[in-house]
XYZ file of C-alpha atoms in Angstrom:
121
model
C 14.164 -8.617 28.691
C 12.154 -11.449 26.979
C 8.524 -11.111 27.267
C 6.844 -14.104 25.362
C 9.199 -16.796 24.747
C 9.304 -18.912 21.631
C 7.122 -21.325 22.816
C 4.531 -18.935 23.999
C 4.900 -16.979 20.425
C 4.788 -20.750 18.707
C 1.631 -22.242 20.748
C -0.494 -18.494 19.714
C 0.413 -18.847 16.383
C -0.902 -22.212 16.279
C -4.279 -21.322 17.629
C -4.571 -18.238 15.393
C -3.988 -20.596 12.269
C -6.508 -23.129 13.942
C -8.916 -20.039 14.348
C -8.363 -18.778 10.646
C -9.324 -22.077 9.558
C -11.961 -22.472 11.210
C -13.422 -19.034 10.105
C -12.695 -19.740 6.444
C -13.016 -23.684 6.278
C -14.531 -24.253 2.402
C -13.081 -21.020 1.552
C -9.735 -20.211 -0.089
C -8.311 -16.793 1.769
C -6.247 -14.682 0.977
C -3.228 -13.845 3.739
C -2.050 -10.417 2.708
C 1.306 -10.116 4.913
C 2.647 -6.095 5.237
C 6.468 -6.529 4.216
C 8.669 -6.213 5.921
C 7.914 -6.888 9.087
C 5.265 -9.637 9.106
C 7.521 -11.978 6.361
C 8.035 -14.866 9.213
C 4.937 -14.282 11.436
C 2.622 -14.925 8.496
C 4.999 -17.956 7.027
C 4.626 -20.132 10.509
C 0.520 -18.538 10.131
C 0.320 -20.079 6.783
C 2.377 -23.679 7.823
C -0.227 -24.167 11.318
C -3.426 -23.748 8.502
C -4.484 -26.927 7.538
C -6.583 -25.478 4.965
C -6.458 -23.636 1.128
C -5.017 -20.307 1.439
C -3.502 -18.135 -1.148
C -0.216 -15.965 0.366
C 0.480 -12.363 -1.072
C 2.293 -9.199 0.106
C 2.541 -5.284 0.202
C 4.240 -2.633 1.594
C 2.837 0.338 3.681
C 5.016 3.015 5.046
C 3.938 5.870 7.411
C 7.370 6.120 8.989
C 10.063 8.637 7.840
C 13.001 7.438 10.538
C 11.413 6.473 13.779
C 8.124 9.586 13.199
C 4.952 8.748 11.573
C 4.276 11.505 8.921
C 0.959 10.706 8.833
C 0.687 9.861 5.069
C 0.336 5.867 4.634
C 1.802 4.914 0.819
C 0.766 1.416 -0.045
C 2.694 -0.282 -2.993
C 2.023 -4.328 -4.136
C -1.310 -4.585 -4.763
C -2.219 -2.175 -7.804
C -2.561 -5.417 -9.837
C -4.348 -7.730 -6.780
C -7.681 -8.721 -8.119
C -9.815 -9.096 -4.993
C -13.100 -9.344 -5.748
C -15.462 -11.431 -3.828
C -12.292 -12.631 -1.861
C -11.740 -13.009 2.034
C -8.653 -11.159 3.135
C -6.769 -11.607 6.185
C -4.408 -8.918 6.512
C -1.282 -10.102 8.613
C 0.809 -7.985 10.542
C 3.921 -7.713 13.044
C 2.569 -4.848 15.223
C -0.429 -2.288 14.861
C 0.899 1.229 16.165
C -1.467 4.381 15.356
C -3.941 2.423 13.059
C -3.519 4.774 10.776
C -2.002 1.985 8.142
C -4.636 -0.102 8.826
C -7.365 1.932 8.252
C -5.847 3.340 4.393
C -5.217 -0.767 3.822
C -8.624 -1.609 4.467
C -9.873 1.145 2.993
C -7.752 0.406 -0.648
C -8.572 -3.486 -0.216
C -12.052 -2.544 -0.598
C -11.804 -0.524 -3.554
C -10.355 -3.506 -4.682
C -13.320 -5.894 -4.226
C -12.986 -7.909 -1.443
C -15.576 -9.451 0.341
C -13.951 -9.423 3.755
C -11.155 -8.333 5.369
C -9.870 -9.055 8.766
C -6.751 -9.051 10.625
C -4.287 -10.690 12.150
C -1.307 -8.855 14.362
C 1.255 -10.714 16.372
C 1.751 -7.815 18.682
């Protein structure tokens, strides 16, 4: 069963980038995409921005098979320096929050000014 179709899914995306512009216009963001899942959602993000953005990723993982264990282990952005930046963390789906919350709670050890995000579902 479909439940957004592509053009649906291709007109939000398009206003989301138009939005994230807008928020950040003469600034240059960062789009922090969690791997794997949000790999083509943040690509078609980054191509409807008409504006300076830098791309990076990570990896989270909370999930041992199909079960949360409750323990989030973030890997790819030891070396990220941050500081000062705005950070739009992009993701395929939120579940529990519990990633979220240890990724915005490592992202500002790291420095950054901001940080916001951006789900597709």
């Amino acid at each position: 069963r479909v439940l957004l179709s592509e053009q649906e899914i291709s007109a939000r995306i398009g206003a989301l980038g138009a939005q994230i512009a807008r928020d950040y216009a003469d600034k240059n963001v960062v789009l922090l995409g969690v791997l794997t899942g949000s790999f083509t959602f943040l690509a078609d993000l980054a191509r409807a921005m008409p504006c300076l953005c830098e791309v990076r990723f990570m990896r989270a993982s909370s999930y041992v098979g199909t079960e949360s264990s409750g323990k989030v282990t973030l890997s790819g952005i030891e070396k990220l320096d941050l500081t000062g930046r705005d950070v739009v963390v992009v993701e395929d789906i939120i579940d529990s929050g519990l990633t979220l919350r240890d990724i915005d709670a490592a992202l500002a050890d790291r420095g950054a000014a901001s940080v916001t995000y951006c789900t597709l579902l």
